[in-house]
Coordinates of N, CA and C in Angstrom, one line a residue:
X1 N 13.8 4.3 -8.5 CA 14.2 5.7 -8.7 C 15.5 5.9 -9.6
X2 N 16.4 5.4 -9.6 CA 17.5 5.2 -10.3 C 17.3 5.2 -11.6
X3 N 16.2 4.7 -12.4 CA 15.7 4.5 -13.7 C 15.5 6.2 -14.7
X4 N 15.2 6.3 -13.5 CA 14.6 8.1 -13.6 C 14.9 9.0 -15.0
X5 N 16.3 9.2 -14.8 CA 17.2 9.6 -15.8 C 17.3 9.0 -16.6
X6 N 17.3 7.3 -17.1 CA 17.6 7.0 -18.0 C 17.3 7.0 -19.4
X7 N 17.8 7.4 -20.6 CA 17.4 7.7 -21.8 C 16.0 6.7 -22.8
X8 N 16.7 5.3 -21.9 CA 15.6 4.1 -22.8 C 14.4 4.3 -21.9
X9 N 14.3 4.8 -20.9 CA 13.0 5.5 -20.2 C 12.0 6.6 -20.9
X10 N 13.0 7.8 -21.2 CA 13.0 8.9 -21.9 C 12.1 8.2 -22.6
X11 N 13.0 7.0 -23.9 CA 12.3 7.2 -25.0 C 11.2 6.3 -24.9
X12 N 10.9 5.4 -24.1 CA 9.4 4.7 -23.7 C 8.4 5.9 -23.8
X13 N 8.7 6.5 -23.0 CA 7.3 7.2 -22.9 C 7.0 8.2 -24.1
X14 N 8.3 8.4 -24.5 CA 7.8 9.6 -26.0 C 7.4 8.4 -26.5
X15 N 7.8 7.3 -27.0 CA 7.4 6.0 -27.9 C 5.3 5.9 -27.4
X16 N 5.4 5.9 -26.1 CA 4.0 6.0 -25.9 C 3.6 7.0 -25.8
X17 N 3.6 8.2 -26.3 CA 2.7 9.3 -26.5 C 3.1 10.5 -25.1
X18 N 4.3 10.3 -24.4 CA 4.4 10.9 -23.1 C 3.4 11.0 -22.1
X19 N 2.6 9.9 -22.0 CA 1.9 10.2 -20.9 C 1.8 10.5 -19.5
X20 N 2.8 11.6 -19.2 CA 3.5 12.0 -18.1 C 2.3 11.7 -17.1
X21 N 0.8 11.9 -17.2 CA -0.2 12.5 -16.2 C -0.2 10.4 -15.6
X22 N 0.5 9.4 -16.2 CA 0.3 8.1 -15.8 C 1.6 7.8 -14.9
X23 N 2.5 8.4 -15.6 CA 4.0 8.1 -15.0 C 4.1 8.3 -13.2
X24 N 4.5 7.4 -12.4 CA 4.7 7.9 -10.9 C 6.3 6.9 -10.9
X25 N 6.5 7.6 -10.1 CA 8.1 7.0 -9.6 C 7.9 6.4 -8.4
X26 N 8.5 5.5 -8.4 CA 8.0 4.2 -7.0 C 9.1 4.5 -6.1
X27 N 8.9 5.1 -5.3 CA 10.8 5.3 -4.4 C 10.5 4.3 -3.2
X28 N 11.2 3.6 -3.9 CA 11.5 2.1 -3.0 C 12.9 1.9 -3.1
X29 N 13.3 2.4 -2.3 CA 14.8 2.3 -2.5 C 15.4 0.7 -2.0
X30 N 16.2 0.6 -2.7 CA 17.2 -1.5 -2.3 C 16.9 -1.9 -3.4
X31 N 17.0 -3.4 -3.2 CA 16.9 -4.6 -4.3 C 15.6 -5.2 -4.2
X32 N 15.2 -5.1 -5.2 CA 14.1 -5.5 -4.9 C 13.7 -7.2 -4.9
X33 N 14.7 -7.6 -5.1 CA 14.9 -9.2 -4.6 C 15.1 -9.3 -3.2
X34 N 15.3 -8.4 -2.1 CA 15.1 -8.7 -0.9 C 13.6 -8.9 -0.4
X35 N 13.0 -9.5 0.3 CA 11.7 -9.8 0.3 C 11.2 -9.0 0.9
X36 N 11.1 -8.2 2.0 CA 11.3 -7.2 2.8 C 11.0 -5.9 2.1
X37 N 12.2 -5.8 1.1 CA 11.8 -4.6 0.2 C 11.2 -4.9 -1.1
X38 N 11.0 -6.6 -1.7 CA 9.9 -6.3 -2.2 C 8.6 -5.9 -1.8
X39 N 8.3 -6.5 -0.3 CA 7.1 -5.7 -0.2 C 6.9 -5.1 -0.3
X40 N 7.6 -3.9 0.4 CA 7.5 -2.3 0.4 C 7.0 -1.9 -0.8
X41 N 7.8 -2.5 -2.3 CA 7.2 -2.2 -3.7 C 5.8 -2.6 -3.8
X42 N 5.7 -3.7 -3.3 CA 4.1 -4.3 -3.6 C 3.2 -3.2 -3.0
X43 N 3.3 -2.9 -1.9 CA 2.4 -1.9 -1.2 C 2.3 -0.4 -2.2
X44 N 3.3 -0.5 -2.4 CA 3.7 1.0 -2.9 C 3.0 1.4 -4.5
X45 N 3.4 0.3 -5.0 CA 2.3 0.2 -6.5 C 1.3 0.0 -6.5
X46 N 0.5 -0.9 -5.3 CA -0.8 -0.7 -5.3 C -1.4 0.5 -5.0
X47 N -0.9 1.6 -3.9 CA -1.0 2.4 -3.7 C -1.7 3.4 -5.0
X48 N 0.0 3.1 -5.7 CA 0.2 4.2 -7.0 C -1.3 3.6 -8.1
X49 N -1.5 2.5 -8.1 CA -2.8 2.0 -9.5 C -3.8 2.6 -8.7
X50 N -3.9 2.4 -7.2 CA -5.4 2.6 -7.2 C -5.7 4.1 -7.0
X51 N -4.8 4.9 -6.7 CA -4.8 6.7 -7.0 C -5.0 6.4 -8.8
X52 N -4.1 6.0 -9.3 CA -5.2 6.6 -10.3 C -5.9 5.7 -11.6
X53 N -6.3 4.9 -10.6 CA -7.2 3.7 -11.4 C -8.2 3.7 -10.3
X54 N -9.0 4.1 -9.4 CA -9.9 3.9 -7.8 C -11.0 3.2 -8.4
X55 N -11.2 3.5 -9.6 CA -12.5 2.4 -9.8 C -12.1 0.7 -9.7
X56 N -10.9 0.8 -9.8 CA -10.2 -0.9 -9.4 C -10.1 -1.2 -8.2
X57 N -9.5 0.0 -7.3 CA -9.1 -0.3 -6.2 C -9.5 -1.6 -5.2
X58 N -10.5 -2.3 -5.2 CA -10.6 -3.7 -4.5 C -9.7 -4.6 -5.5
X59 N -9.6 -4.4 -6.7 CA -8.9 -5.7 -7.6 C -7.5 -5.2 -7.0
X60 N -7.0 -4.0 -6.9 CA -5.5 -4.0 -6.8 C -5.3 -4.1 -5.4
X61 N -6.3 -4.1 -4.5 CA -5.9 -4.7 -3.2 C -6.0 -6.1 -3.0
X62 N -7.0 -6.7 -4.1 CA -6.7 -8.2 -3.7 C -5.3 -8.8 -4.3
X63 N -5.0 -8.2 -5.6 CA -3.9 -8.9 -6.3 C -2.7 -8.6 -5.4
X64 N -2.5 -7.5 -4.7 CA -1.5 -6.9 -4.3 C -1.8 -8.1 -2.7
X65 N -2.5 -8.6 -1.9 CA -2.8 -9.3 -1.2 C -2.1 -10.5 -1.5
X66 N -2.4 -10.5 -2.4 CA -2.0 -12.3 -2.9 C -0.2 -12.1 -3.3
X67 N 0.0 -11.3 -3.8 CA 1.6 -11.3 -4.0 C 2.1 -11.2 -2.7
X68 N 1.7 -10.3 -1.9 CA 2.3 -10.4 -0.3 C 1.9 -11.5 0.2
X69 N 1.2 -12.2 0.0 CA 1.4 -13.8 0.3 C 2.6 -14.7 0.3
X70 N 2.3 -14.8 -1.5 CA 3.3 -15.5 -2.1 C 4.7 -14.6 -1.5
X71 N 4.9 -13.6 -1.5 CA 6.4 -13.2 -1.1 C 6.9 -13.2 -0.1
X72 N 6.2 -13.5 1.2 CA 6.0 -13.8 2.4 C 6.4 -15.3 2.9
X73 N 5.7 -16.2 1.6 CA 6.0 -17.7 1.5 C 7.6 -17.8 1.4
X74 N 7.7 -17.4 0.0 CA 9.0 -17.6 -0.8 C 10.1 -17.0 0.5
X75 N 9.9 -15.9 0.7 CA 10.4 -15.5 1.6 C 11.5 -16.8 2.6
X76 N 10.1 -16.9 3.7 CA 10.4 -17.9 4.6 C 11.2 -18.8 4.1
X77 N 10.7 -20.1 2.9 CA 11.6 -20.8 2.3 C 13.2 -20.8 2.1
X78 N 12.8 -19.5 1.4 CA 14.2 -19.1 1.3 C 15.4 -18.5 2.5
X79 N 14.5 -18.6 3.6 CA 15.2 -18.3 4.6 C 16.1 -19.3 5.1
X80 N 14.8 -20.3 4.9 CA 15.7 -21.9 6.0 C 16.2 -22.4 5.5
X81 N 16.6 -22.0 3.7 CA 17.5 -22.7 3.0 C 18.7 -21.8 3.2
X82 N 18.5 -20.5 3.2 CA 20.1 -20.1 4.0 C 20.1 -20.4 5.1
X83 N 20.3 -20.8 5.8 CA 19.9 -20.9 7.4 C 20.6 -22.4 7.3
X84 N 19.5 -23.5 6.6 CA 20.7 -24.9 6.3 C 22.0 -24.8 5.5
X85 N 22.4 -23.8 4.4 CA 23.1 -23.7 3.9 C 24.7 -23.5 5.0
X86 N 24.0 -23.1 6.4 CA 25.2 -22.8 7.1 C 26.4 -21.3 6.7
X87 N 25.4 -20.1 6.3 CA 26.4 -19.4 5.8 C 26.8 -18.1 6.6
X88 N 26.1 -18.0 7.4 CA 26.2 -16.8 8.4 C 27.5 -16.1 9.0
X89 N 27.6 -15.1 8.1 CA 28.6 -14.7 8.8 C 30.2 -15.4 7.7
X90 N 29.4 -15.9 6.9 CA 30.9 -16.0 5.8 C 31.2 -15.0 5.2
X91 N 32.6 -14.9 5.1 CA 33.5 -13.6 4.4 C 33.1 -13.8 2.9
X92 N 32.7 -12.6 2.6 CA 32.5 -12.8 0.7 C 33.1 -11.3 0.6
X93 N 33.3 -11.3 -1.1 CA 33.7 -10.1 -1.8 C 32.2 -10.2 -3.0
X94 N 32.0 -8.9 -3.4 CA 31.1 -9.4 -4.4 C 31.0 -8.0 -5.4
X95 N 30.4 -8.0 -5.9 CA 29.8 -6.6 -6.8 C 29.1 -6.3 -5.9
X96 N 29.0 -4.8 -6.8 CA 28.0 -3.4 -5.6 C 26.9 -3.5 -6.0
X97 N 26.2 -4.4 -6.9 CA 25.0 -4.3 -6.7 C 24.3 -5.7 -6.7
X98 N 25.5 -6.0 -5.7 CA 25.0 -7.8 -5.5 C 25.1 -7.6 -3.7
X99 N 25.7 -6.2 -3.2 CA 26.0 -6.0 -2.0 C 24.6 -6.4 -0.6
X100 N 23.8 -5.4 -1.1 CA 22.5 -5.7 0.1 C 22.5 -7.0 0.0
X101 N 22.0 -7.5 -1.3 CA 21.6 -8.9 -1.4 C 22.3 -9.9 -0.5
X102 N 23.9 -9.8 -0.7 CA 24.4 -10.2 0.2 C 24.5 -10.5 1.4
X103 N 24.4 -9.8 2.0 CA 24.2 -9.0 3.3 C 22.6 -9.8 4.0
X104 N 22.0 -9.3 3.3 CA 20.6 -10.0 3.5 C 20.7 -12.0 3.6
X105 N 21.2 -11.8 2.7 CA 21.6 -13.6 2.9 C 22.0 -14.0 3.9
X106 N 23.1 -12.9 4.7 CA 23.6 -13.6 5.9 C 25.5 -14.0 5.5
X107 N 25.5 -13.1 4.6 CA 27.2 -13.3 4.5 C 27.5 -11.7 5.1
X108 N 28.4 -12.0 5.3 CA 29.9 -10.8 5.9 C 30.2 -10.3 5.2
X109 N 30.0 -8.8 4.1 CA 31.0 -8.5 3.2 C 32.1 -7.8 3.3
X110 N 33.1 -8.5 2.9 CA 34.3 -7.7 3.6 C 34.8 -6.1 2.5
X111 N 34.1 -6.4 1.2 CA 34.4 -5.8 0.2 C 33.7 -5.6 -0.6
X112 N 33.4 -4.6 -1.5 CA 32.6 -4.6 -3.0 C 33.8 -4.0 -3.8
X113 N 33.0 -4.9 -5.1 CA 34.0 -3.7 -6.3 C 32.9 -3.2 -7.6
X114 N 33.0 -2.6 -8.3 CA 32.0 -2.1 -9.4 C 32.5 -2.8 -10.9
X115 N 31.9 -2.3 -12.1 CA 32.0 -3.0 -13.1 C 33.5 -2.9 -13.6
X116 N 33.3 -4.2 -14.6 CA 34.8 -4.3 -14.5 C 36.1 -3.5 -15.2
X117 N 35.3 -2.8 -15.6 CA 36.0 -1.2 -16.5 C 36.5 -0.7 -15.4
X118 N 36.0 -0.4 -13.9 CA 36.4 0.0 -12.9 C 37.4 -0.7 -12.2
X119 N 37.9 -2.0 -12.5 CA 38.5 -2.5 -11.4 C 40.4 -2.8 -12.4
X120 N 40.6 -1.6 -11.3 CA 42.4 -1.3 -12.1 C 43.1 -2.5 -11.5
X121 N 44.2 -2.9 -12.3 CA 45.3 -4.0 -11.6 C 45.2 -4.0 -9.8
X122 N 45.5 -2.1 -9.7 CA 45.8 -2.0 -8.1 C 44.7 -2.1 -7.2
X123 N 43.9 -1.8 -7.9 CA 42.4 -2.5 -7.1 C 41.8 -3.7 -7.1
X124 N 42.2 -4.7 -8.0 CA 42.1 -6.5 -7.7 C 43.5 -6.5 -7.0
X125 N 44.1 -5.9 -6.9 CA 45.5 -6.4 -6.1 C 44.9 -6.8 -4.6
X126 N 44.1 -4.8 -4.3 CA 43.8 -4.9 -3.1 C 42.4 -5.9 -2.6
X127 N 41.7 -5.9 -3.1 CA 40.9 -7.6 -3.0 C 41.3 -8.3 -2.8
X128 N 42.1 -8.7 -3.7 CA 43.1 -10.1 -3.4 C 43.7 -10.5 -2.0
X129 N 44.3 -9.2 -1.7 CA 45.1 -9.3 -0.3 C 44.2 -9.3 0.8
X130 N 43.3 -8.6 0.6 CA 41.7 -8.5 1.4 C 41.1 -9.6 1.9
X131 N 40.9 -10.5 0.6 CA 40.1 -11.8 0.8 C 41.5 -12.8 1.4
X132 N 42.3 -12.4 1.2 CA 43.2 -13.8 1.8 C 43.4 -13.4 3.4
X133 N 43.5 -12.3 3.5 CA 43.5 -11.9 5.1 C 42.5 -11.9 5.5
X134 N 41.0 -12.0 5.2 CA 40.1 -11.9 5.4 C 39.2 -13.5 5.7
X135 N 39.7 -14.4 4.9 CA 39.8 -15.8 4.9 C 37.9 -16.2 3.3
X136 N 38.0 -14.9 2.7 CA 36.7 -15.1 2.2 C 36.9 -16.4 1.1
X137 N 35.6 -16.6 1.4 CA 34.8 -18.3 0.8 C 34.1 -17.8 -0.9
X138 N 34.2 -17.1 -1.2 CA 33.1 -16.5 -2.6 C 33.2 -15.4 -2.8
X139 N 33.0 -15.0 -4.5 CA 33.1 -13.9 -4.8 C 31.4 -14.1 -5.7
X140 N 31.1 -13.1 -5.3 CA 30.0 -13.2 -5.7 C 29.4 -11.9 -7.0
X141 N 29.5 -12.5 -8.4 CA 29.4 -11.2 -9.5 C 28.1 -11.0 -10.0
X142 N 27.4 -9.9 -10.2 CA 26.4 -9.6 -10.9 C 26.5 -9.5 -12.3
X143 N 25.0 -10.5 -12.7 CA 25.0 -10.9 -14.4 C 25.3 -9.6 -15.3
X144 N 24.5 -8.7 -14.3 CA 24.3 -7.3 -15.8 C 25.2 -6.6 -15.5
X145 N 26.1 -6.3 -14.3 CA 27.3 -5.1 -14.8 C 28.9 -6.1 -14.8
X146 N 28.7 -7.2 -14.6 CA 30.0 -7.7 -14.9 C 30.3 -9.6 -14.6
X147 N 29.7 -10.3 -15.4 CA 29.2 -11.3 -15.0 C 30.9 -12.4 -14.5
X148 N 31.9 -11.9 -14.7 CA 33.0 -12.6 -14.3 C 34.0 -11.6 -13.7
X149 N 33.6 -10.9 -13.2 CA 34.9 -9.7 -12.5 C 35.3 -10.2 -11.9
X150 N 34.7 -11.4 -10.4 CA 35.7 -11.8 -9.3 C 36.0 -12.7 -9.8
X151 N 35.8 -13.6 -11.1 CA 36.3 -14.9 -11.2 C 38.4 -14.8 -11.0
X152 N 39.0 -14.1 -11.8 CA 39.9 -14.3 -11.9 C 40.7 -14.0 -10.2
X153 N 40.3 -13.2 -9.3 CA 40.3 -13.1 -8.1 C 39.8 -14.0 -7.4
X154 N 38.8 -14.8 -7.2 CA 39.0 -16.5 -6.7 C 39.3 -16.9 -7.1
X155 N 39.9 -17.0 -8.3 CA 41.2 -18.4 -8.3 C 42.5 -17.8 -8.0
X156 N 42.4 -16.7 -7.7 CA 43.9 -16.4 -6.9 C 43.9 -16.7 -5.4
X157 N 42.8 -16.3 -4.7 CA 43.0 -16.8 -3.4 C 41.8 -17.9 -3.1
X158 N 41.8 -18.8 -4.2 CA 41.3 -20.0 -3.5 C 39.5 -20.5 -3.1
X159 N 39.5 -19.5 -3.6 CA 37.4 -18.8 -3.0 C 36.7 -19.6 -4.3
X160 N 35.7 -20.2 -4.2 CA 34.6 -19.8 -4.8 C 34.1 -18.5 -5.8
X161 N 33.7 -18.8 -7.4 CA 32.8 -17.6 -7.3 C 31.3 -18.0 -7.9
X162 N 30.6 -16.7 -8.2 CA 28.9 -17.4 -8.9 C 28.7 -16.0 -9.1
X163 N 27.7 -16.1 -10.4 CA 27.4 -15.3 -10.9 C 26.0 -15.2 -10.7
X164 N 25.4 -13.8 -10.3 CA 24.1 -13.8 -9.7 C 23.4 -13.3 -10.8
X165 N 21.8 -12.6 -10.8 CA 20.9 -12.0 -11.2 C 20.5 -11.0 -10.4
X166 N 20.2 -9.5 -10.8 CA 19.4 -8.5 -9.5 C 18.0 -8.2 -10.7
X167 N 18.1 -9.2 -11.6 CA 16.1 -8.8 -12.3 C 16.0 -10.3 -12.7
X168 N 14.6 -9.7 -12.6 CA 14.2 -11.4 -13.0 C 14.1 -11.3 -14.2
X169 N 14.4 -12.7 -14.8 CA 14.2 -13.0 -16.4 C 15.8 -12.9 -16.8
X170 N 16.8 -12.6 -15.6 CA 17.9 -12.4 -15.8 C 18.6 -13.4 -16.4
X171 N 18.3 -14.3 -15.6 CA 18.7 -16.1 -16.1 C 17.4 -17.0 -16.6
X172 N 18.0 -18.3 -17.2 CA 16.9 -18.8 -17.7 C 16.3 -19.3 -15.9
X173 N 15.2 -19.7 -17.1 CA 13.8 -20.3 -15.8 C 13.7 -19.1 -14.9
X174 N 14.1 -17.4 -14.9 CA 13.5 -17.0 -13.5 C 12.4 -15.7 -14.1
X175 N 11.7 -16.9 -14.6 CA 10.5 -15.2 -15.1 C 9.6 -15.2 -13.8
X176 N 9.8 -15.4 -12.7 CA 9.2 -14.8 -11.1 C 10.0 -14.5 -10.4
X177 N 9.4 -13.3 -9.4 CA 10.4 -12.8 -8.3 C 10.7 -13.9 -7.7
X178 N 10.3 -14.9 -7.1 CA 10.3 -16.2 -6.2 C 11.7 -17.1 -7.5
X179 N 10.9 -17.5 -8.1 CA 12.0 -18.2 -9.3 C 13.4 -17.5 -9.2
X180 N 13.6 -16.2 -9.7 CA 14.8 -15.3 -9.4 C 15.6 -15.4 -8.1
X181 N 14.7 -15.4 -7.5 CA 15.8 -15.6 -6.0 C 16.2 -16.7 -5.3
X182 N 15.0 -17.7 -5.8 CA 15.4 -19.2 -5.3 C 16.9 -19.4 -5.9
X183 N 16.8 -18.9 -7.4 CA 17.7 -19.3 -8.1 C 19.5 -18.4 -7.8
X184 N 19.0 -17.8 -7.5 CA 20.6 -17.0 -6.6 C 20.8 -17.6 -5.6
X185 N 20.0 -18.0 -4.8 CA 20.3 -18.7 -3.3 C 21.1 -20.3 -4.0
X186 N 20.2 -21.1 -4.5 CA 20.5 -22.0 -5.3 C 21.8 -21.9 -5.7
X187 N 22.4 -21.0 -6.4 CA 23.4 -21.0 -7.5 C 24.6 -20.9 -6.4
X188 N 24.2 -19.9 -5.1 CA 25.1 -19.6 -4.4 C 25.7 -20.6 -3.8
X189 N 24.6 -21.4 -3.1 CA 24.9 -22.4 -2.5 C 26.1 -23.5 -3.1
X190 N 25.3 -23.7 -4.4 CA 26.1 -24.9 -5.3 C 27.6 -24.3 -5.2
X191 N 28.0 -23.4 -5.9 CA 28.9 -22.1 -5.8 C 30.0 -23.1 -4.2
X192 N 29.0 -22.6 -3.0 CA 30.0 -23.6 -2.3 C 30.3 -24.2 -1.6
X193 N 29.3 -25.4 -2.4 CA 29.7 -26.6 -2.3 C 30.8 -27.2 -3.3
X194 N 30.6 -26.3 -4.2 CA 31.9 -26.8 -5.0 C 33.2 -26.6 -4.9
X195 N 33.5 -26.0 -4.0 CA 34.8 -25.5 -3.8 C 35.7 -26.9 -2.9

């Protein structure tokens, strides 16, 4: 839904001939890297093709079958790899739209901050003091709105950071939903163990 407004949206569809009568807006609200709410999308688009594609409708219920498989798998995986990672309940700071994701992982956020045009002296100050009273282990930044905001804020109080993906294709190797998130969890993890 958020896309909605957007101008490079706008001009897709004039670029394609405005085919407004094709266009549906998917309101699936979250990240759609949470697996939970990608299903919600999977259901939701199948929905949307087979209103108005019905003469497919068995092919988009079986495709749409099979990705709720696979996302269900990946899912699980990626569960017991946070689950061994031991992270439940760790203090993090991160970007706002690395927040759900977060959260979903099983960290504690004690804080978000937004892109880094947004974040004044007096507002890494107050992070700073946040995460040290707070005792957080990671800052966790989003590739597309600011791929090193918390860096200089964990090395002031000692934390960990990593720099995530919220689309796939964001980083190399993640042209799958599954690939994309393994690869966050992955990155997170290393993230800290390094510390």
């Amino acid at each position: 839904p958020w896309q909605k407004d957007q101008a490079v949206i706008h001009n897709l569809l004039t670029a394609a001939g405005n085919l407004q009568e094709v266009v549906r807006l998917v309101p699936v609200k979250g990240n759609w890297l949470i697996p939970h709410i990608e299903l919600q999308a999977i259901t939701v688009i199948k929905d949307i093709l087979q209103d108005i594609n019905p003469e497919q409708r068995d092919l988009y219920e079986a495709r749409a079958q099979e990705r709720i498989e696979a996302v269900r798998a990946a899912g699980e995986e990626i569960r017991r790899q946070l689950e061994q990672a031991d992270i439940s309940g760790m203090p993090v700071i991160c970007a706002a739209m690395q927040k759900e994701f977060a959260i979903w992982a099983g960290f504690q956020v004690v804080d978000s901050y937004g892109r880094p045009d947004e974040l004044t002296p007096g507002r890494m100050a107050e992070l700073v003091t946040e995460a040290k009273e707070q005792g957080v282990k990671l800052f966790i930044d989003n590739l597309q709105s600011g791929k090193d905001a918390g860096q200089g804020m964990a090395e002031d109080v000692g934390a960990a950071q990593v720099t995530i993906s919220n689309f796939v294709s964001g980083l190399p190797e993640t042209d799958s939903w599954e690939d994309t998130v393994k690869n966050n969890v992955a990155m997170i993890v290393e993230a800290l163990q390094g510390r």
